GROMACS .gro file of C-alpha atoms in nm:
model
  236
    1MET     CA    1  -2.663   3.587   1.584
    2LYS     CA    2  -2.423   3.484   1.313
    3LYS     CA    3  -2.066   3.581   1.380
    4THR     CA    4  -1.931   3.809   1.117
    5ALA     CA    5  -1.597   3.803   0.917
    6PHE     CA    6  -1.404   4.009   0.627
    7VAL     CA    7  -1.130   3.848   0.454
    8THR     CA    8  -0.968   4.048   0.194
    9GLY     CA    9  -0.807   3.930  -0.140
   10ALA     CA   10  -1.079   3.686  -0.135
   11ASN     CA   11  -1.207   3.652  -0.496
   12LYS     CA   12  -0.978   3.345  -0.569
   13GLY     CA   13  -0.708   3.151  -0.407
   14ILE     CA   14  -0.624   3.140  -0.078
   15GLY     CA   15  -0.888   3.386   0.024
   16TYR     CA   16  -1.177   3.221  -0.151
   17GLU     CA   17  -1.109   2.912   0.026
   18VAL     CA   18  -1.097   3.087   0.369
   19VAL     CA   19  -1.422   3.259   0.276
   20LYS     CA   20  -1.572   2.913   0.231
   21GLN     CA   21  -1.449   2.763   0.487
   22LEU     CA   22  -1.597   3.020   0.735
   23GLY     CA   23  -1.908   3.000   0.519
   24GLU     CA   24  -1.919   2.621   0.609
   25ALA     CA   25  -1.874   2.665   0.972
   26GLY     CA   26  -2.128   2.887   0.975
   27TRP     CA   27  -2.029   3.226   0.951
   28LYS     CA   28  -2.120   3.513   0.776
   29VAL     CA   29  -1.845   3.657   0.551
   30LEU     CA   30  -1.760   3.967   0.369
   31LEU     CA   31  -1.580   3.872   0.066
   32GLY     CA   32  -1.338   4.173  -0.026
   33ALA     CA   33  -1.206   4.231  -0.361
   34ARG     CA   34  -1.086   4.480  -0.612
   35SER     CA   35  -1.271   4.385  -0.907
   36ALA     CA   36  -1.647   4.402  -0.852
   37LYS     CA   37  -1.683   4.172  -1.163
   38LEU     CA   38  -1.484   3.895  -0.991
   39GLY     CA   39  -1.593   3.962  -0.643
   40GLU     CA   40  -1.938   3.901  -0.737
   41ALA     CA   41  -1.902   3.630  -0.936
   42ALA     CA   42  -1.707   3.436  -0.630
   43VAL     CA   43  -2.019   3.575  -0.418
   44ALA     CA   44  -2.242   3.391  -0.632
   45GLN     CA   45  -2.084   3.077  -0.614
   46LEU     CA   46  -2.055   3.053  -0.267
   47ALA     CA   47  -2.426   3.146  -0.215
   48SER     CA   48  -2.505   2.877  -0.469
   49LYS     CA   49  -2.367   2.654  -0.217
   50GLY     CA   50  -2.601   2.801   0.058
   51LEU     CA   51  -2.338   2.999   0.220
   52ASP     CA   52  -2.388   3.357   0.381
   53VAL     CA   53  -2.161   3.576   0.164
   54GLU     CA   54  -2.146   3.951   0.047
   55PHE     CA   55  -1.915   4.134  -0.131
   56VAL     CA   56  -1.752   4.447  -0.030
   57ALA     CA   57  -1.537   4.639  -0.309
   58ILE     CA   58  -1.183   4.702  -0.176
   59ASP     CA   59  -0.863   4.790  -0.357
   60MET     CA   60  -0.574   4.767  -0.107
   61SER     CA   61  -0.373   5.026  -0.323
   62ASP     CA   62  -0.623   5.269  -0.345
   63LEU     CA   63  -0.697   5.504   0.002
   64GLU     CA   64  -1.034   5.601  -0.107
   65SER     CA   65  -1.155   5.232  -0.159
   66ILE     CA   66  -1.013   5.149   0.179
   67GLU     CA   67  -1.181   5.411   0.347
   68GLN     CA   68  -1.547   5.340   0.168
   69ALA     CA   69  -1.520   4.972   0.261
   70ALA     CA   70  -1.430   5.023   0.634
   71ASP     CA   71  -1.711   5.304   0.648
   72THR     CA   72  -1.974   5.009   0.493
   73ILE     CA   73  -1.839   4.787   0.768
   74ASN     CA   74  -1.875   5.033   1.059
   75LYS     CA   75  -2.221   5.134   0.907
   76ASN     CA   76  -2.361   4.829   0.826
   77HIS     CA   77  -2.158   4.504   0.989
   78SER     CA   78  -2.108   4.672   1.364
   79GLU     CA   79  -2.091   4.329   1.474
   80LEU     CA   80  -1.784   4.246   1.280
   81THR     CA   81  -1.536   4.012   1.527
   82LEU     CA   82  -1.289   3.867   1.266
   83LEU     CA   83  -1.045   4.080   0.984
   84ILE     CA   84  -0.833   3.820   0.801
   85ASN     CA   85  -0.575   4.039   0.624
   86ASN     CA   86  -0.517   3.801   0.327
   87ALA     CA   87  -0.507   4.055   0.032
   88GLY     CA   88  -0.114   4.093  -0.088
   89MET     CA   89   0.084   4.120  -0.425
   90PRO     CA   90   0.446   3.982  -0.476
   91GLY     CA   91   0.605   4.296  -0.584
   92ALA     CA   92   0.830   4.159  -0.867
   93PHE     CA   93   0.916   3.898  -0.657
   94SER     CA   94   1.294   3.969  -0.670
   95ARG     CA   95   1.571   3.681  -0.671
   96SER     CA   96   1.827   3.885  -0.460
   97PHE     CA   97   1.896   4.196  -0.319
   98THR     CA   98   2.093   4.316  -0.617
   99ASP     CA   99   1.794   4.261  -0.841
  100THR     CA  100   1.500   4.463  -0.643
  101LYS     CA  101   1.427   4.737  -0.822
  102GLU     CA  102   1.294   5.048  -0.601
  103GLU     CA  103   0.972   5.070  -0.797
  104ASP     CA  104   0.898   4.688  -0.705
  105LEU     CA  105   0.964   4.760  -0.361
  106ARG     CA  106   0.731   5.072  -0.326
  107ASN     CA  107   0.449   4.854  -0.509
  108ALA     CA  108   0.477   4.555  -0.232
  109PHE     CA  109   0.464   4.775   0.057
  110GLU     CA  110   0.193   5.005  -0.122
  111VAL     CA  111  -0.027   4.703  -0.071
  112ASN     CA  112   0.119   4.438   0.185
  113PHE     CA  113   0.191   4.725   0.441
  114PHE     CA  114   0.034   5.053   0.375
  115GLY     CA  115  -0.295   4.920   0.258
  116THR     CA  116  -0.320   4.704   0.554
  117PHE     CA  117  -0.198   4.946   0.769
  118ARG     CA  118  -0.469   5.193   0.677
  119LEU     CA  119  -0.755   4.926   0.669
  120ASN     CA  120  -0.638   4.795   1.003
  121GLN     CA  121  -0.642   5.160   1.154
  122ARG     CA  122  -1.011   5.192   1.019
  123LEU     CA  123  -1.142   4.864   1.184
  124PHE     CA  124  -0.960   4.818   1.458
  125PRO     CA  125  -1.165   5.019   1.683
  126LEU     CA  126  -1.483   4.766   1.598
  127ILE     CA  127  -1.229   4.491   1.662
  128LYS     CA  128  -1.134   4.634   1.995
  129ALA     CA  129  -1.467   4.689   2.098
  130ASN     CA  130  -1.617   4.352   1.976
  131GLU     CA  131  -1.324   4.176   2.162
  132GLY     CA  132  -1.245   4.025   1.842
  133THR     CA  133  -0.936   3.911   1.611
  134VAL     CA  134  -0.714   4.028   1.363
  135VAL     CA  135  -0.510   3.779   1.131
  136ASN     CA  136  -0.243   3.915   0.924
  137VAL     CA  137  -0.172   3.665   0.706
  138SER     CA  138   0.226   3.638   0.663
  139THR     CA  139   0.519   3.405   0.484
  140ASP     CA  140   0.779   3.200   0.643
  141MET     CA  141   1.037   3.481   0.421
  142ALA     CA  142   0.921   3.729   0.632
  143SER     CA  143   1.075   3.574   0.950
  144LEU     CA  144   1.450   3.739   1.023
  145ASP     CA  145   1.530   3.402   1.211
  146HIS     CA  146   1.404   3.191   0.869
  147MET     CA  147   1.598   3.441   0.634
  148GLN     CA  148   1.918   3.399   0.841
  149ASN     CA  149   1.880   2.997   0.939
  150ALA     CA  150   1.711   2.881   0.661
  151ALA     CA  151   1.895   2.605   0.425
  152PHE     CA  152   1.767   2.744   0.122
  153THR     CA  153   1.478   3.029   0.071
  154LEU     CA  154   1.354   3.291  -0.176
  155ASN     CA  155   1.537   3.619  -0.138
  156ALA     CA  156   1.269   3.810  -0.252
  157PHE     CA  157   1.348   4.145  -0.081
  158ASP     CA  158   1.048   4.341  -0.220
  159TYR     CA  159   0.796   4.080  -0.086
  160ASN     CA  160   0.971   3.961   0.186
  161SER     CA  161   1.035   4.303   0.339
  162SER     CA  162   0.713   4.420   0.305
  163LYS     CA  163   0.576   4.115   0.512
  164THR     CA  164   0.838   4.160   0.794
  165ALA     CA  165   0.718   4.533   0.831
  166ASN     CA  166   0.335   4.374   0.824
  167ASN     CA  167   0.471   4.139   1.113
  168ALA     CA  168   0.619   4.442   1.307
  169MET     CA  169   0.283   4.596   1.267
  170THR     CA  170   0.116   4.282   1.408
  171LEU     CA  171   0.325   4.309   1.719
  172SER     CA  172   0.259   4.654   1.773
  173MET     CA  173  -0.137   4.593   1.740
  174ALA     CA  174  -0.105   4.318   1.957
  175TYR     CA  175   0.096   4.528   2.231
  176GLU     CA  176  -0.218   4.750   2.199
  177VAL     CA  177  -0.490   4.495   2.325
  178ARG     CA  178  -0.277   4.288   2.537
  179ASP     CA  179  -0.498   4.362   2.834
  180SER     CA  180  -0.811   4.301   2.657
  181GLY     CA  181  -1.009   4.058   2.490
  182ALA     CA  182  -0.942   4.148   2.137
  183GLN     CA  183  -0.632   3.987   1.973
  184VAL     CA  184  -0.408   4.025   1.700
  185PHE     CA  185  -0.147   3.755   1.542
  186ALA     CA  186  -0.002   3.673   1.229
  187VAL     CA  187   0.000   3.340   1.038
  188THR     CA  188   0.233   3.189   0.757
  189PRO     CA  189   0.051   2.896   0.548
  190GLY     CA  190   0.399   2.810   0.426
  191PHE     CA  191   0.465   2.768   0.049
  192THR     CA  192   0.122   2.699  -0.153
  193THR     CA  193   0.075   2.711  -0.512
  194THR     CA  194  -0.126   3.017  -0.602
  195ASP     CA  195  -0.136   3.330  -0.856
  196LEU     CA  196   0.102   3.474  -0.630
  197ASN     CA  197   0.393   3.287  -0.719
  198GLY     CA  198   0.281   3.171  -1.079
  199ASN     CA  199   0.121   2.855  -0.950
  200ALA     CA  200   0.463   2.712  -0.870
  201ALA     CA  201   0.501   2.338  -0.805
  202GLY     CA  202   0.557   2.172  -0.488
  203GLY     CA  203   0.343   2.376  -0.289
  204LYS     CA  204   0.045   2.277  -0.035
  205THR     CA  205  -0.306   2.327  -0.182
  206LYS     CA  206  -0.555   2.659  -0.124
  207GLU     CA  207  -0.757   2.454   0.068
  208ALA     CA  208  -0.499   2.307   0.292
  209ALA     CA  209  -0.344   2.692   0.333
  210ALA     CA  210  -0.675   2.809   0.398
  211ALA     CA  211  -0.772   2.565   0.695
  212ILE     CA  212  -0.455   2.674   0.882
  213ILE     CA  213  -0.538   2.995   0.868
  214VAL     CA  214  -0.909   2.951   0.959
  215GLY     CA  215  -0.810   2.709   1.237
  216TYR     CA  216  -0.621   2.965   1.431
  217ALA     CA  217  -0.878   3.212   1.379
  218THR     CA  218  -1.137   3.016   1.526
  219ASP     CA  219  -0.984   2.789   1.765
  220GLY     CA  220  -1.105   2.975   2.060
  221GLN     CA  221  -0.763   3.003   2.185
  222ARG     CA  222  -0.541   3.293   2.315
  223HIS     CA  223  -0.283   3.363   2.006
  224ASN     CA  224  -0.231   3.750   2.059
  225GLY     CA  225   0.138   3.885   1.938
  226GLU     CA  226   0.193   3.522   1.820
  227PHE     CA  227   0.373   3.428   1.482
  228LEU     CA  228   0.210   3.096   1.347
  229ASP     CA  229   0.268   2.830   1.083
  230GLU     CA  230   0.089   2.525   1.065
  231LYS     CA  231   0.323   2.339   1.343
  232GLY     CA  232   0.263   2.620   1.602
  233VAL     CA  233   0.468   2.933   1.676
  234PHE     CA  234   0.686   3.056   1.446
  235ALA     CA  235   1.035   3.239   1.508
  236TRP     CA  236   0.984   3.612   1.406
   0.00000   0.00000   0.00000
């Protein structure tokens, strides 16, 4: 039987490349996306390459949508062993704490933290039972060590803090499975040129970023409770 993975935010960008690379490695992949039109188009494109991909509608800002997606997976894909929480939104990508607006902070948390929290809670029992893996996609700027010590970084408090909270969730989940075969860890692919940052120049390609995530997700090593970048363990 093929191994099955679920990737959120996967109709474009890094998520799409993660699905593609997993599919090329022989996985069945459930492609999560908010838009049915864009999600189905992405699935059709990947299926035309001979990959085993199925669309799952999921809006990470909508509890009912998350519940429906989780119910579908629990019912129809009980063999799931890999969940990659890639979906995210930047808030307003504020440039400073002073410029951060509460509305933007709440919007970033709604998707990056609460949406991911809701999905994790509903699929975690299945992942634990199958001794599978949860990867929470993070960012360098979620690291408090990085924010304190980097010579330069983007001080986007709305986006960064929502991902820092996500890192705390990663550790809480990892603690829960520390004595089991399941694992939960975070990966930052590093600065990547994507729609999320307005396709800012100078970042790595989406393909390269996805390869970092897929690499750790499928290397067969024990990464429970780690925060990883392309070089290895990254400081929290």
